[in-house]
Tab-separated table of C-alpha atoms in Angstrom:
chain	number	residue	atom	x	y	z
A	1	MET	CA	0.000	0.000	0.000
A	2	SER	CA	1.352	3.439	-0.868
A	3	GLY	CA	1.113	6.302	1.570
A	4	ALA	CA	-1.142	8.357	-0.704
A	5	GLY	CA	-4.297	7.697	1.257
A	6	LEU	CA	-2.897	8.343	4.699
A	7	GLN	CA	-2.407	12.071	4.322
A	8	GLN	CA	-5.710	12.703	2.563
A	9	GLY	CA	-8.245	12.300	5.370
A	10	ASP	CA	-7.154	14.669	8.128
A	11	ARG	CA	-8.671	13.924	11.523
A	12	ALA	CA	-11.002	16.345	13.228
A	13	THR	CA	-8.284	17.028	15.785
A	14	THR	CA	-5.936	18.328	13.092
A	15	SER	CA	-8.114	20.826	11.268
A	16	ASP	CA	-5.760	23.741	11.938
A	17	ALA	CA	-2.177	24.431	12.884
A	18	GLY	CA	-2.911	25.344	16.495
A	19	VAL	CA	-2.439	23.303	19.642
A	20	VAL	CA	-4.786	20.325	19.627
A	21	ASN	CA	-5.394	17.180	21.612
A	22	ALA	CA	-3.324	14.445	19.963
A	23	VAL	CA	-1.576	11.901	22.166
A	24	CYS	CA	2.213	11.821	21.766
A	25	PRO	CA	3.450	8.254	21.143
A	26	VAL	CA	6.627	9.013	23.129
A	27	CYS	CA	5.639	10.747	26.373
A	28	GLY	CA	1.850	10.376	26.268
A	29	GLY	CA	1.348	14.144	26.274
A	30	GLU	CA	-2.046	15.206	24.977
A	31	LYS	CA	-1.157	18.496	23.305
A	32	SER	CA	0.700	18.969	20.048
A	33	VAL	CA	1.202	21.374	17.166
A	34	ARG	CA	1.195	20.627	13.474
A	35	ARG	CA	4.538	21.806	12.046
A	36	PHE	CA	4.931	20.967	8.338
A	37	ARG	CA	4.327	18.443	5.594
A	38	ALA	CA	7.065	16.322	4.060
A	39	ARG	CA	7.450	13.933	1.164
A	40	ASP	CA	9.244	10.587	1.178
A	41	PRO	CA	12.586	11.276	-0.546
A	42	HIS	CA	13.996	7.782	-0.066
A	43	TYR	CA	11.583	5.038	-1.134
A	44	GLY	CA	8.968	6.595	-3.401
A	45	ASN	CA	5.906	6.516	-1.135
A	46	GLU	CA	3.469	8.967	-2.679
A	47	GLY	CA	1.870	12.002	-1.103
A	48	TRP	CA	2.679	14.433	1.682
A	49	TRP	CA	2.949	13.587	5.370
A	50	TRP	CA	2.088	15.978	8.170
A	51	GLN	CA	4.500	16.162	11.082
A	52	ARG	CA	3.077	17.036	14.495
A	53	GLU	CA	5.220	18.171	17.442
A	54	CYS	CA	4.433	17.308	21.055
A	55	THR	CA	4.371	20.496	23.136
A	56	GLY	CA	5.742	18.523	26.089
A	57	CYS	CA	8.732	16.379	25.021
A	58	ARG	CA	9.063	17.985	21.544
A	59	SER	CA	9.175	14.659	19.735
A	60	MET	CA	7.447	14.584	16.352
A	61	PHE	CA	5.061	12.068	14.859
A	62	LEU	CA	3.006	11.514	11.737
A	63	ASP	CA	-0.471	13.009	11.559
A	64	PRO	CA	-2.477	10.909	11.121
A	65	MET	CA	-0.464	8.021	12.463
A	66	PRO	CA	-0.673	4.994	10.150
A	67	MET	CA	-2.234	1.697	11.092
A	68	ALA	CA	0.048	-1.241	11.838
A	69	SER	CA	-1.240	-2.936	8.683
A	70	ASP	CA	-0.008	0.013	6.598
A	71	ILE	CA	3.615	-0.169	7.727
A	72	PRO	CA	4.888	-3.112	5.611
A	73	GLY	CA	3.724	-1.378	2.441
A	74	PHE	CA	6.015	1.585	3.081
A	75	TYR	CA	9.150	-0.510	2.540
A	76	PRO	CA	10.526	-1.640	-0.848
A	77	GLU	CA	10.712	-5.314	0.070
A	78	GLU	CA	13.110	-6.138	-2.768
A	79	ASP	CA	15.474	-3.197	-2.304
A	80	TYR	CA	15.348	-2.096	1.330
A	81	TYR	CA	18.957	-2.173	2.488
A	82	ALA	CA	18.379	-3.964	5.800
A	83	TYR	CA	16.371	-6.806	4.260
A	84	ARG	CA	19.276	-8.419	2.418
A	85	PRO	CA	22.735	-9.449	3.632
A	86	ALA	CA	25.528	-7.042	2.816
A	87	SER	CA	27.359	-8.228	-0.285
A	88	SER	CA	31.132	-8.500	-0.437
A	89	ARG	CA	31.089	-5.442	-2.708
A	90	THR	CA	29.108	-3.506	-0.119
A	91	ARG	CA	31.492	-4.518	2.651
A	92	VAL	CA	34.496	-3.421	0.579
A	93	LYS	CA	32.760	-0.095	-0.137
A	94	GLN	CA	31.998	0.403	3.553
A	95	ALA	CA	35.594	-0.394	4.500
A	96	LEU	CA	36.862	2.071	1.887
A	97	MET	CA	34.519	4.805	3.108
A	98	THR	CA	35.652	4.187	6.681
A	99	ALA	CA	39.303	4.345	5.641
A	100	LEU	CA	38.640	7.640	3.857
A	101	GLY	CA	36.978	9.038	6.945
A	102	CYS	CA	33.567	9.128	5.263
A	103	ALA	CA	31.795	6.634	7.511
A	104	ASN	CA	31.731	5.827	11.180
A	105	PRO	CA	30.705	2.570	12.836
A	106	THR	CA	28.085	2.358	15.532
A	107	ARG	CA	29.652	2.857	18.952
A	108	GLU	CA	28.624	-0.397	20.570
A	109	PRO	CA	29.149	-0.690	24.342
A	110	GLU	CA	32.115	-2.735	25.516
A	111	PHE	CA	31.806	-6.039	27.359
A	112	ALA	CA	34.307	-8.084	29.358
A	113	ARG	CA	33.098	-11.266	27.681
A	114	PRO	CA	30.435	-12.305	25.169
A	115	GLY	CA	27.002	-13.398	26.341
A	116	ARG	CA	23.520	-13.460	24.863
A	117	VAL	CA	22.472	-10.622	22.564
A	118	LEU	CA	19.088	-9.696	21.075
A	119	ASP	CA	18.968	-7.389	18.058
A	120	PHE	CA	15.552	-5.731	17.695
A	121	GLY	CA	14.978	-4.983	14.022
A	122	CYS	CA	17.857	-7.217	12.962
A	123	GLY	CA	17.081	-7.179	9.231
A	124	ALA	CA	19.006	-9.877	7.392
A	125	GLY	CA	21.265	-10.385	10.407
A	126	ASP	CA	24.520	-8.627	9.479
A	127	PHE	CA	25.211	-7.442	13.035
A	128	LEU	CA	24.241	-10.802	14.536
A	129	ALA	CA	26.483	-12.728	12.138
A	130	GLU	CA	29.449	-10.578	13.171
A	131	ALA	CA	28.578	-10.902	16.860
A	132	ARG	CA	28.378	-14.683	16.511
A	133	ASP	CA	31.903	-14.688	15.095
A	134	ARG	CA	32.988	-12.907	18.293
A	135	GLY	CA	31.460	-15.618	20.474
A	136	TRP	CA	28.011	-14.185	21.233
A	137	GLN	CA	24.845	-16.284	21.387
A	138	CYS	CA	22.625	-14.389	18.977
A	139	SER	CA	18.896	-13.853	18.548
A	140	GLY	CA	16.892	-11.311	16.591
A	141	VAL	CA	13.462	-9.799	16.066
A	142	GLU	CA	12.275	-8.849	12.593
A	143	LEU	CA	8.963	-8.437	10.725
A	144	SER	CA	10.037	-8.731	7.084
A	145	ASP	CA	9.571	-12.235	5.655
A	146	ARG	CA	12.438	-11.638	3.234
A	147	ALA	CA	14.821	-10.517	5.967
A	148	ILE	CA	13.828	-13.346	8.318
A	149	ALA	CA	14.484	-15.907	5.587
A	150	ALA	CA	17.876	-14.363	4.806
A	151	ALA	CA	18.882	-14.338	8.481
A	152	ARG	CA	17.730	-17.903	9.085
A	153	ASP	CA	19.660	-19.034	6.011
A	154	ARG	CA	22.738	-17.830	7.885
A	155	GLY	CA	21.847	-20.061	10.824
A	156	LEU	CA	20.538	-17.237	13.012
A	157	GLU	CA	17.593	-17.448	15.384
A	158	VAL	CA	15.118	-14.732	14.383
A	159	ARG	CA	11.527	-14.389	15.589
A	160	ARG	CA	8.762	-11.920	14.853
A	161	SER	CA	8.226	-10.509	18.331
A	162	THR	CA	10.031	-9.994	21.610
A	163	THR	CA	7.056	-11.690	23.270
A	164	GLU	CA	8.431	-14.985	21.922
A	165	TYR	CA	11.489	-14.638	24.163
A	166	PRO	CA	11.594	-15.331	27.931
A	167	GLU	CA	12.010	-12.748	30.657
A	168	ALA	CA	15.556	-11.685	31.594
A	169	GLY	CA	17.160	-13.837	28.912
A	170	PHE	CA	19.734	-11.441	27.415
A	171	ASP	CA	22.887	-9.688	28.572
A	172	TYR	CA	22.737	-7.165	25.746
A	173	VAL	CA	19.746	-5.816	23.825
A	174	ARG	CA	20.085	-3.364	20.970
A	175	ALA	CA	17.703	-1.440	18.723
A	176	ASN	CA	19.870	0.369	16.205
A	177	HIS	CA	17.766	2.597	13.944
A	178	SER	CA	14.671	0.481	14.441
A	179	LEU	CA	12.803	2.255	17.260
A	180	GLU	CA	11.847	5.194	15.023
A	181	HIS	CA	10.089	2.686	12.762
A	182	VAL	CA	7.545	1.539	15.367
A	183	LEU	CA	4.167	3.024	16.269
A	184	ASP	CA	4.348	2.390	20.023
A	185	PRO	CA	7.866	3.054	21.411
A	186	PRO	CA	6.812	2.721	25.092
A	187	VAL	CA	5.422	-0.769	24.491
A	188	VAL	CA	8.539	-1.845	22.591
A	189	LEU	CA	10.938	-0.454	25.201
A	190	ALA	CA	8.968	-2.092	28.006
A	191	GLU	CA	9.404	-5.420	26.196
A	192	LEU	CA	13.136	-4.817	25.758
A	193	TYR	CA	13.332	-4.093	29.485
A	194	ARG	CA	11.495	-7.351	30.218
A	195	VAL	CA	13.830	-9.575	28.169
A	196	LEU	CA	17.023	-7.891	29.452
A	197	LYS	CA	18.740	-9.373	32.485
A	198	PRO	CA	19.111	-7.210	35.617
A	199	GLY	CA	22.420	-5.421	35.173
A	200	GLY	CA	22.166	-5.887	31.407
A	201	THR	CA	22.916	-3.273	28.756
A	202	LEU	CA	20.637	-1.609	26.233
A	203	PHE	CA	21.820	0.242	23.124
A	204	ILE	CA	19.507	2.581	21.218
A	205	GLY	CA	20.380	4.360	17.979
A	206	VAL	CA	17.819	6.793	16.495
A	207	PRO	CA	17.737	10.142	14.702
A	208	THR	CA	17.218	13.113	17.007
A	209	ARG	CA	15.378	16.194	15.848
A	210	ASP	CA	17.528	18.316	18.181
A	211	GLY	CA	20.471	18.342	15.759
A	212	LEU	CA	21.349	21.404	13.713
A	213	ALA	CA	20.707	19.644	10.388
A	214	ALA	CA	17.155	18.764	11.472
A	215	ARG	CA	16.485	22.372	12.442
A	216	VAL	CA	17.989	23.882	9.288
A	217	PHE	CA	16.590	21.496	6.678
A	218	GLY	CA	13.176	20.799	8.249
A	219	ARG	CA	11.058	18.852	5.781
A	220	HIS	CA	14.178	18.123	3.694
A	221	TRP	CA	16.164	16.601	6.584
A	222	TRP	CA	17.655	13.254	5.552
A	223	TYR	CA	16.654	11.406	8.739
A	224	LEU	CA	13.080	12.659	8.925
A	225	GLY	CA	12.156	9.640	6.848
A	226	ALA	CA	8.379	10.000	6.548
A	227	PRO	CA	6.476	7.715	6.422
A	228	VAL	CA	8.840	4.870	7.361
A	229	HIS	CA	9.661	6.842	10.521
A	230	PRO	CA	6.298	7.372	12.236
A	231	VAL	CA	8.125	8.900	15.214
A	232	THR	CA	11.072	11.310	15.333
A	233	PHE	CA	12.421	11.534	18.872
A	234	SER	CA	13.752	14.520	20.709
A	235	THR	CA	16.707	13.612	22.905
A	236	ASP	CA	14.843	14.584	26.076
A	237	GLY	CA	11.761	12.703	24.928
A	238	LEU	CA	13.620	9.424	24.444
A	239	THR	CA	15.779	9.674	27.560
A	240	GLY	CA	12.714	10.571	29.603
A	241	LEU	CA	10.893	7.541	28.243
A	242	LEU	CA	13.829	5.261	29.039
A	243	ARG	CA	13.933	6.516	32.621
A	244	ALA	CA	10.169	6.165	33.014
A	245	ILE	CA	10.405	2.503	32.019
A	246	GLY	CA	13.243	1.884	34.476
A	247	PHE	CA	16.432	2.140	32.418
A	248	ARG	CA	19.388	4.199	33.611
A	249	PRO	CA	21.114	5.997	30.698
A	250	VAL	CA	24.893	6.024	31.115
A	251	ARG	CA	25.993	7.398	27.745
A	252	ILE	CA	24.164	9.904	25.556
A	253	ALA	CA	25.963	11.153	22.446
A	254	THR	CA	25.560	11.658	18.711
A	255	ASN	CA	27.466	9.812	16.000
A	256	SER	CA	26.504	11.549	12.758
A	257	ASP	CA	27.554	11.044	9.136
A	258	TYR	CA	27.315	12.534	5.650
A	259	GLY	CA	23.558	12.015	5.450
A	260	SER	CA	23.051	14.795	7.976
A	261	ILE	CA	24.285	17.643	5.779
A	262	ALA	CA	25.259	16.321	2.335
A	263	GLY	CA	22.214	14.041	2.218
A	264	SER	CA	19.816	16.710	3.425
A	265	LEU	CA	21.240	19.210	0.944
A	266	GLN	CA	20.777	16.663	-1.866
A	267	ILE	CA	17.121	16.198	-0.865
A	268	PHE	CA	16.708	19.978	-0.926
A	269	LEU	CA	18.253	20.170	-4.402
A	270	ASN	CA	15.949	17.362	-5.583
A	271	ARG	CA	12.799	18.940	-4.127
A	272	HIS	CA	11.278	19.845	-7.517
A	273	THR	CA	12.180	16.529	-9.185
A	274	ASN	CA	11.303	12.851	-8.844
A	275	ARG	CA	14.861	11.882	-7.950
A	276	THR	CA	15.516	9.785	-4.880
A	277	SER	CA	17.642	11.102	-2.043
A	278	SER	CA	20.877	9.481	-3.262
A	279	ASP	CA	20.463	10.580	-6.881
A	280	GLY	CA	22.170	13.870	-7.621
A	281	VAL	CA	25.325	15.867	-8.041
A	282	LEU	CA	26.464	15.607	-4.407
A	283	PHE	CA	26.274	11.825	-4.359
A	284	ARG	CA	28.098	11.597	-7.674
A	285	PHE	CA	30.856	13.902	-6.407
A	286	LYS	CA	32.366	11.814	-3.605
A	287	PRO	CA	34.508	14.617	-2.125
A	288	ALA	CA	31.236	16.397	-1.288
A	289	LEU	CA	30.204	13.403	0.825
A	290	LEU	CA	33.552	13.515	2.605
A	291	VAL	CA	33.105	17.221	3.373
A	292	GLY	CA	29.531	16.566	4.512
A	293	HIS	CA	30.686	13.742	6.760
A	294	TRP	CA	33.323	15.791	8.530
A	295	ALA	CA	30.958	18.723	8.886
A	296	ALA	CA	28.536	16.361	10.626
A	297	ARG	CA	31.322	15.093	12.872
A	298	LEU	CA	32.083	18.669	13.891
A	299	LEU	CA	28.437	19.067	14.857
A	300	ASP	CA	28.820	15.999	17.075
A	301	LEU	CA	31.727	17.662	18.847
A	302	VAL	CA	29.665	20.745	19.703
A	303	GLY	CA	26.591	18.748	20.732
A	304	MET	CA	24.512	19.473	17.619
A	305	GLY	CA	24.609	16.130	15.787
A	306	ASP	CA	21.480	14.325	14.640
A	307	LYS	CA	22.240	10.577	14.984
A	308	LEU	CA	21.650	9.833	18.653
A	309	GLU	CA	23.180	6.845	20.439
A	310	ILE	CA	22.192	5.955	23.998
A	311	VAL	CA	23.627	3.241	26.224
A	312	ALA	CA	21.472	2.407	29.247
A	313	LEU	CA	21.511	-0.176	32.008
A	314	LYS	CA	18.749	-2.188	33.625
A	315	PRO	CA	19.293	-1.863	37.387
A	316	GLU	CA	20.239	-4.968	39.323
A	317	SER	CA	17.167	-4.627	41.536
């Protein structure tokens, strides 16, 4: 299903741009403001998507929010990057970009020894396959049939829901750029808390709308990602939610890359065309991506990056 129908029938609560009663999916606040409409620059979903901002935690969310049955149709099942294992060519390209300083790996927490890890939104299992090579016992959660099949072909245990896993079964639980894809973050985080052992570690990676690129580019921001991102967290909104559930954040930082500035600028340049976000002069001119990457890294240094990473602990008791 394309997104064309979802932005057509505005709810009665969203008939103007003023403050209205619309429950925030992050903090549960009941007041929000409609900010702007955005198109999908990445995957070709049709139409325009209203973004509403919670007046409490300042997180943003789609208006109207889609139904759970709509979500699978937003993803290009054949081409979505996370649904297929990284090819050897892709791995070489990633290694080259890292060597050139144009990519940065996720800053995973450190552990004295391997244990049991659960990857929420594991896709085709690239992270889990690498973790298994380092001695971890690996499990995943994924909704895509294609991705599940690819991960299981690699010998990985992948299920469709955290509810299929027992309580306190994992030393490490991660949700790297998957939480912004769900409709009910509090429910998901409560489940991740349930399956994590006391004293265990949680890693969350999401875009944050508090970064400078998000503020400058607005509807053209690379990581806005409507409609595949129903929720765009503020840093305070997500950390507040984690604390409310019982987690104790121990590291809060950003780890941004070229998408923040170079990618957002490419979307802005493409705004009057049908080109996708990675189709344009900036992405063909690789030095521009390098400049964009290091500009984003500078924003990280001054606390204005837009790719948030949080490490949190589940208390022992």
